[in-house]
Amino acid sequence: GILTCAAFKLAGPLYLGGCGILAYALFVGTETFDKIVSSNGDLAYTMLIQSVIPKPILGFVCAAVFGAVLSSFNGAVNATSTLFSLDVYKQYLKPEATDQQVVRVGHIFGFVLAAVAVCIAPFIMFASGGLYNLMLDLTGFINAPILAAVVFAMIFKKCPPIAVKAVIPFHVVMYALLMYIVKVPIHSNYTIG
């Protein structure tokens, strides 16, 4: 099931990069494109929507995009608070916790997580490579060790659990060291191996 879901991620470049490619094809060479989009690629989608979508339905498109963003945010907060409350709090911090306590801790953790995300969000505009590259850099912390753990478990049937527990923190530390302290001059995708 995980590998089937991962196959759908292959369509990501089509819907993530497609709008930027369309904006480039339609507006390259224009004064607006050269002034705005060439300095901040994240504005390509906004420029494309304003120019292509008819004005009477522009509000509906904006509402749909806003709804999709809120839905994704809500799903991420819900999933993260569930993982924390069941896999960290219930398993390690307080194994004797009742269901009500676990739910309460999940709600508190979700609220704190949402508040931190709202406080951090305005600073995303200072990301040098734009939002997409920032997301690639951040997902690099965890994608490679999970992939390595899955592949290793598929190849070696008697994989000790300590191998997975060791590779994830090791990779996170090494990735942070390479990307943010040593600052290796290569793209983050090449440092995840």
PDB file of C-alpha atoms in Angstrom:
ATOM      1  CA  GLY A   1       0.000   0.000   0.000  1.00  0.00           C
ATOM      2  CA  ILE A   2       2.806   2.399   0.846  1.00  0.00           C
ATOM      3  CA  LEU A   3       4.532   1.774  -2.476  1.00  0.00           C
ATOM      4  CA  THR A   4       1.240   2.277  -4.364  1.00  0.00           C
ATOM      5  CA  CYS A   5       0.731   5.633  -2.645  1.00  0.00           C
ATOM      6  CA  ALA A   6       4.340   6.544  -3.386  1.00  0.00           C
ATOM      7  CA  ALA A   7       3.692   5.882  -7.085  1.00  0.00           C
ATOM      8  CA  PHE A   8       1.076   8.657  -7.064  1.00  0.00           C
ATOM      9  CA  LYS A   9       3.772  11.047  -5.847  1.00  0.00           C
ATOM     10  CA  LEU A  10       5.407  10.688  -9.260  1.00  0.00           C
ATOM     11  CA  ALA A  11       2.656  12.933 -10.628  1.00  0.00           C
ATOM     12  CA  GLY A  12       3.837  15.700  -8.275  1.00  0.00           C
ATOM     13  CA  PRO A  13       6.117  17.463 -10.750  1.00  0.00           C
ATOM     14  CA  LEU A  14       3.224  17.726 -13.218  1.00  0.00           C
ATOM     15  CA  TYR A  15       0.911  19.661 -10.923  1.00  0.00           C
ATOM     16  CA  LEU A  16       3.627  21.396  -8.912  1.00  0.00           C
ATOM     17  CA  GLY A  17       5.845  22.533 -11.766  1.00  0.00           C
ATOM     18  CA  GLY A  18       3.254  22.637 -14.519  1.00  0.00           C
ATOM     19  CA  CYS A  19       1.858  26.031 -13.510  1.00  0.00           C
ATOM     20  CA  GLY A  20       5.332  27.560 -13.478  1.00  0.00           C
ATOM     21  CA  ILE A  21       6.080  26.111 -16.909  1.00  0.00           C
ATOM     22  CA  LEU A  22       2.786  27.487 -18.265  1.00  0.00           C
ATOM     23  CA  ALA A  23       3.464  30.907 -16.741  1.00  0.00           C
ATOM     24  CA  TYR A  24       6.936  30.929 -18.263  1.00  0.00           C
ATOM     25  CA  ALA A  25       5.601  29.917 -21.701  1.00  0.00           C
ATOM     26  CA  LEU A  26       2.836  32.531 -21.643  1.00  0.00           C
ATOM     27  CA  PHE A  27       4.575  35.510 -20.078  1.00  0.00           C
ATOM     28  CA  VAL A  28       8.327  35.254 -20.626  1.00  0.00           C
ATOM     29  CA  GLY A  29       9.681  38.467 -22.068  1.00  0.00           C
ATOM     30  CA  THR A  30       6.871  40.634 -20.706  1.00  0.00           C
ATOM     31  CA  GLU A  31       7.720  43.454 -18.348  1.00  0.00           C
ATOM     32  CA  THR A  32       5.618  42.042 -15.503  1.00  0.00           C
ATOM     33  CA  PHE A  33       7.231  38.611 -15.751  1.00  0.00           C
ATOM     34  CA  ASP A  34      10.740  39.996 -15.890  1.00  0.00           C
ATOM     35  CA  LYS A  35      10.120  42.286 -12.918  1.00  0.00           C
ATOM     36  CA  ILE A  36       8.096  40.014 -10.596  1.00  0.00           C
ATOM     37  CA  VAL A  37       8.321  36.337 -11.441  1.00  0.00           C
ATOM     38  CA  SER A  38      11.996  36.192 -12.366  1.00  0.00           C
ATOM     39  CA  SER A  39      12.887  37.410  -8.852  1.00  0.00           C
ATOM     40  CA  ASN A  40      10.386  35.174  -6.994  1.00  0.00           C
ATOM     41  CA  GLY A  41       9.176  32.033  -8.765  1.00  0.00           C
ATOM     42  CA  ASP A  42       6.435  31.496  -6.169  1.00  0.00           C
ATOM     43  CA  LEU A  43       4.497  34.358  -7.776  1.00  0.00           C
ATOM     44  CA  ALA A  44       4.168  32.538 -11.120  1.00  0.00           C
ATOM     45  CA  TYR A  45       0.991  30.738 -10.026  1.00  0.00           C
ATOM     46  CA  THR A  46      -0.627  33.986  -8.865  1.00  0.00           C
ATOM     47  CA  MET A  47       0.232  35.690 -12.155  1.00  0.00           C
ATOM     48  CA  LEU A  48      -1.115  32.745 -14.141  1.00  0.00           C
ATOM     49  CA  ILE A  49      -4.417  32.638 -12.220  1.00  0.00           C
ATOM     50  CA  GLN A  50      -4.963  36.399 -12.551  1.00  0.00           C
ATOM     51  CA  SER A  51      -4.336  36.309 -16.285  1.00  0.00           C
ATOM     52  CA  VAL A  52      -6.043  33.077 -17.354  1.00  0.00           C
ATOM     53  CA  ILE A  53      -9.086  32.634 -15.090  1.00  0.00           C
ATOM     54  CA  PRO A  54     -12.101  34.806 -16.029  1.00  0.00           C
ATOM     55  CA  LYS A  55     -12.776  37.510 -13.444  1.00  0.00           C
ATOM     56  CA  PRO A  56     -16.316  36.314 -12.477  1.00  0.00           C
ATOM     57  CA  ILE A  57     -15.016  32.925 -11.296  1.00  0.00           C
ATOM     58  CA  LEU A  58     -11.709  34.126  -9.878  1.00  0.00           C
ATOM     59  CA  GLY A  59     -13.211  34.223  -6.372  1.00  0.00           C
ATOM     60  CA  PHE A  60     -14.315  30.594  -6.644  1.00  0.00           C
ATOM     61  CA  VAL A  61     -10.826  29.524  -7.717  1.00  0.00           C
ATOM     62  CA  CYS A  62      -9.262  31.462  -4.832  1.00  0.00           C
ATOM     63  CA  ALA A  63     -11.759  29.896  -2.402  1.00  0.00           C
ATOM     64  CA  ALA A  64     -10.913  26.417  -3.742  1.00  0.00           C
ATOM     65  CA  VAL A  65      -7.173  27.034  -3.340  1.00  0.00           C
ATOM     66  CA  PHE A  66      -7.701  28.421   0.165  1.00  0.00           C
ATOM     67  CA  GLY A  67      -9.876  25.425   1.063  1.00  0.00           C
ATOM     68  CA  ALA A  68      -7.253  23.014  -0.252  1.00  0.00           C
ATOM     69  CA  VAL A  69      -4.550  24.727   1.800  1.00  0.00           C
ATOM     70  CA  LEU A  70      -6.664  24.625   4.965  1.00  0.00           C
ATOM     71  CA  SER A  71      -7.608  20.998   4.338  1.00  0.00           C
ATOM     72  CA  SER A  72      -3.961  19.990   3.905  1.00  0.00           C
ATOM     73  CA  PHE A  73      -2.954  21.957   6.995  1.00  0.00           C
ATOM     74  CA  ASN A  74      -5.748  20.407   9.057  1.00  0.00           C
ATOM     75  CA  GLY A  75      -4.849  16.919   7.855  1.00  0.00           C
ATOM     76  CA  ALA A  76      -1.177  17.403   8.700  1.00  0.00           C
ATOM     77  CA  VAL A  77      -1.936  18.751  12.193  1.00  0.00           C
ATOM     78  CA  ASN A  78      -4.435  15.956  12.850  1.00  0.00           C
ATOM     79  CA  ALA A  79      -2.058  13.220  11.678  1.00  0.00           C
ATOM     80  CA  THR A  80       0.899  14.651  13.597  1.00  0.00           C
ATOM     81  CA  SER A  81      -1.046  15.044  16.842  1.00  0.00           C
ATOM     82  CA  THR A  82      -2.355  11.480  16.496  1.00  0.00           C
ATOM     83  CA  LEU A  83       1.154  10.135  15.915  1.00  0.00           C
ATOM     84  CA  PHE A  84       2.491  12.075  18.898  1.00  0.00           C
ATOM     85  CA  SER A  85      -0.283  11.118  21.288  1.00  0.00           C
ATOM     86  CA  LEU A  86      -0.308   7.398  20.407  1.00  0.00           C
ATOM     87  CA  ASP A  87       3.294   6.682  19.424  1.00  0.00           C
ATOM     88  CA  VAL A  88       5.200   8.984  21.785  1.00  0.00           C
ATOM     89  CA  TYR A  89       2.972   9.991  24.702  1.00  0.00           C
ATOM     90  CA  LYS A  90       1.083   6.706  25.187  1.00  0.00           C
ATOM     91  CA  GLN A  91       4.017   4.457  24.370  1.00  0.00           C
ATOM     92  CA  TYR A  92       6.941   6.195  26.069  1.00  0.00           C
ATOM     93  CA  LEU A  93       5.887   9.119  28.256  1.00  0.00           C
ATOM     94  CA  LYS A  94       2.796   7.757  30.032  1.00  0.00           C
ATOM     95  CA  PRO A  95       1.898   4.146  29.139  1.00  0.00           C
ATOM     96  CA  GLU A  96      -0.861   4.028  31.784  1.00  0.00           C
ATOM     97  CA  ALA A  97      -2.713   7.032  30.293  1.00  0.00           C
ATOM     98  CA  THR A  98      -6.437   6.663  29.716  1.00  0.00           C
ATOM     99  CA  ASP A  99      -8.053   7.269  26.346  1.00  0.00           C
ATOM    100  CA  GLN A 100      -9.355  10.658  27.519  1.00  0.00           C
ATOM    101  CA  GLN A 101      -5.854  11.719  28.555  1.00  0.00           C
ATOM    102  CA  VAL A 102      -4.408  10.605  25.218  1.00  0.00           C
ATOM    103  CA  VAL A 103      -7.095  12.554  23.320  1.00  0.00           C
ATOM    104  CA  ARG A 104      -6.518  15.633  25.495  1.00  0.00           C
ATOM    105  CA  VAL A 105      -2.754  15.498  24.934  1.00  0.00           C
ATOM    106  CA  GLY A 106      -3.401  15.090  21.186  1.00  0.00           C
ATOM    107  CA  HIS A 107      -5.604  18.208  21.185  1.00  0.00           C
ATOM    108  CA  ILE A 108      -3.043  20.239  23.125  1.00  0.00           C
ATOM    109  CA  PHE A 109      -0.182  19.073  20.907  1.00  0.00           C
ATOM    110  CA  GLY A 110      -2.214  19.864  17.765  1.00  0.00           C
ATOM    111  CA  PHE A 111      -3.029  23.358  19.058  1.00  0.00           C
ATOM    112  CA  VAL A 112       0.610  24.071  19.924  1.00  0.00           C
ATOM    113  CA  LEU A 113       1.759  22.687  16.559  1.00  0.00           C
ATOM    114  CA  ALA A 114      -0.758  24.859  14.677  1.00  0.00           C
ATOM    115  CA  ALA A 115       0.288  27.949  16.661  1.00  0.00           C
ATOM    116  CA  VAL A 116       3.972  27.316  15.920  1.00  0.00           C
ATOM    117  CA  ALA A 117       3.184  26.790  12.221  1.00  0.00           C
ATOM    118  CA  VAL A 118       1.223  30.054  12.061  1.00  0.00           C
ATOM    119  CA  CYS A 119       4.121  31.915  13.702  1.00  0.00           C
ATOM    120  CA  ILE A 120       6.700  30.397  11.353  1.00  0.00           C
ATOM    121  CA  ALA A 121       4.674  30.823   8.139  1.00  0.00           C
ATOM    122  CA  PRO A 122       5.476  34.513   7.474  1.00  0.00           C
ATOM    123  CA  PHE A 123       9.201  33.744   7.464  1.00  0.00           C
ATOM    124  CA  ILE A 124       8.847  31.381   4.492  1.00  0.00           C
ATOM    125  CA  MET A 125       9.029  34.394   2.183  1.00  0.00           C
ATOM    126  CA  PHE A 126      12.695  34.754   3.167  1.00  0.00           C
ATOM    127  CA  ALA A 127      13.578  31.284   1.821  1.00  0.00           C
ATOM    128  CA  SER A 128      16.209  31.896  -0.826  1.00  0.00           C
ATOM    129  CA  GLY A 129      15.084  29.184  -3.268  1.00  0.00           C
ATOM    130  CA  GLY A 130      11.334  29.679  -2.876  1.00  0.00           C
ATOM    131  CA  LEU A 131       8.717  27.533  -1.205  1.00  0.00           C
ATOM    132  CA  TYR A 132       9.159  24.461  -3.389  1.00  0.00           C
ATOM    133  CA  ASN A 133      12.901  24.211  -2.769  1.00  0.00           C
ATOM    134  CA  LEU A 134      12.369  24.843   0.947  1.00  0.00           C
ATOM    135  CA  MET A 135       9.921  21.931   1.069  1.00  0.00           C
ATOM    136  CA  LEU A 136      12.416  19.714  -0.765  1.00  0.00           C
ATOM    137  CA  ASP A 137      15.128  20.658   1.708  1.00  0.00           C
ATOM    138  CA  LEU A 138      12.907  19.955   4.718  1.00  0.00           C
ATOM    139  CA  THR A 139      11.548  16.637   3.443  1.00  0.00           C
ATOM    140  CA  GLY A 140      15.145  15.575   2.832  1.00  0.00           C
ATOM    141  CA  PHE A 141      15.474  15.165   6.597  1.00  0.00           C
ATOM    142  CA  ILE A 142      13.188  12.145   6.705  1.00  0.00           C
ATOM    143  CA  ASN A 143      12.486  10.782   3.190  1.00  0.00           C
ATOM    144  CA  ALA A 144      15.825   9.062   2.600  1.00  0.00           C
ATOM    145  CA  PRO A 145      16.098   7.185   5.892  1.00  0.00           C
ATOM    146  CA  ILE A 146      12.531   5.919   5.570  1.00  0.00           C
ATOM    147  CA  LEU A 147      13.233   4.776   2.004  1.00  0.00           C
ATOM    148  CA  ALA A 148      16.461   3.112   3.163  1.00  0.00           C
ATOM    149  CA  ALA A 149      14.623   1.355   5.996  1.00  0.00           C
ATOM    150  CA  VAL A 150      11.880   0.051   3.674  1.00  0.00           C
ATOM    151  CA  VAL A 151      14.344  -1.160   1.018  1.00  0.00           C
ATOM    152  CA  PHE A 152      16.627  -2.718   3.632  1.00  0.00           C
ATOM    153  CA  ALA A 153      13.666  -4.528   5.230  1.00  0.00           C
ATOM    154  CA  MET A 154      12.542  -5.811   1.820  1.00  0.00           C
ATOM    155  CA  ILE A 155      16.001  -7.162   0.961  1.00  0.00           C
ATOM    156  CA  PHE A 156      16.986  -8.517   4.377  1.00  0.00           C
ATOM    157  CA  LYS A 157      14.030 -10.318   5.941  1.00  0.00           C
ATOM    158  CA  LYS A 158      15.603 -10.498   9.411  1.00  0.00           C
ATOM    159  CA  CYS A 159      16.254  -6.775   9.793  1.00  0.00           C
ATOM    160  CA  PRO A 160      16.873  -5.861  13.452  1.00  0.00           C
ATOM    161  CA  PRO A 161      14.637  -2.993  14.676  1.00  0.00           C
ATOM    162  CA  ILE A 162      17.682  -1.191  16.056  1.00  0.00           C
ATOM    163  CA  ALA A 163      18.885  -0.634  12.466  1.00  0.00           C
ATOM    164  CA  VAL A 164      15.860   1.526  11.683  1.00  0.00           C
ATOM    165  CA  LYS A 165      16.055   3.291  15.029  1.00  0.00           C
ATOM    166  CA  ALA A 166      19.706   4.121  14.368  1.00  0.00           C
ATOM    167  CA  VAL A 167      19.573   5.173  10.712  1.00  0.00           C
ATOM    168  CA  ILE A 168      16.887   7.847  11.087  1.00  0.00           C
ATOM    169  CA  PRO A 169      18.580   9.993  13.775  1.00  0.00           C
ATOM    170  CA  PHE A 170      21.987   9.446  12.134  1.00  0.00           C
ATOM    171  CA  HIS A 171      20.646  10.677   8.796  1.00  0.00           C
ATOM    172  CA  VAL A 172      18.888  13.697  10.326  1.00  0.00           C
ATOM    173  CA  VAL A 173      22.102  14.798  12.062  1.00  0.00           C
ATOM    174  CA  MET A 174      24.284  14.208   8.981  1.00  0.00           C
ATOM    175  CA  TYR A 175      21.808  15.932   6.654  1.00  0.00           C
ATOM    176  CA  ALA A 176      21.634  18.984   8.929  1.00  0.00           C
ATOM    177  CA  LEU A 177      25.432  19.015   9.163  1.00  0.00           C
ATOM    178  CA  LEU A 178      25.891  18.850   5.383  1.00  0.00           C
ATOM    179  CA  MET A 179      23.147  21.303   4.458  1.00  0.00           C
ATOM    180  CA  TYR A 180      23.281  23.962   7.170  1.00  0.00           C
ATOM    181  CA  ILE A 181      26.653  23.821   8.941  1.00  0.00           C
ATOM    182  CA  VAL A 182      29.220  22.611   6.383  1.00  0.00           C
ATOM    183  CA  LYS A 183      26.982  23.946   3.555  1.00  0.00           C
ATOM    184  CA  VAL A 184      27.965  21.499   0.838  1.00  0.00           C
ATOM    185  CA  PRO A 185      27.477  23.342  -2.502  1.00  0.00           C
ATOM    186  CA  ILE A 186      25.154  20.738  -4.065  1.00  0.00           C
ATOM    187  CA  HIS A 187      21.397  20.408  -4.227  1.00  0.00           C
ATOM    188  CA  SER A 188      19.682  18.826  -1.231  1.00  0.00           C
ATOM    189  CA  ASN A 189      18.457  15.897  -3.333  1.00  0.00           C
ATOM    190  CA  TYR A 190      22.051  14.664  -3.713  1.00  0.00           C
ATOM    191  CA  THR A 191      22.781  14.753   0.013  1.00  0.00           C
ATOM    192  CA  ILE A 192      20.014  12.332   0.988  1.00  0.00           C
ATOM    193  CA  GLY A 193      21.912   9.193  -0.002  1.00  0.00           C
TER     194      GLY A 193
END
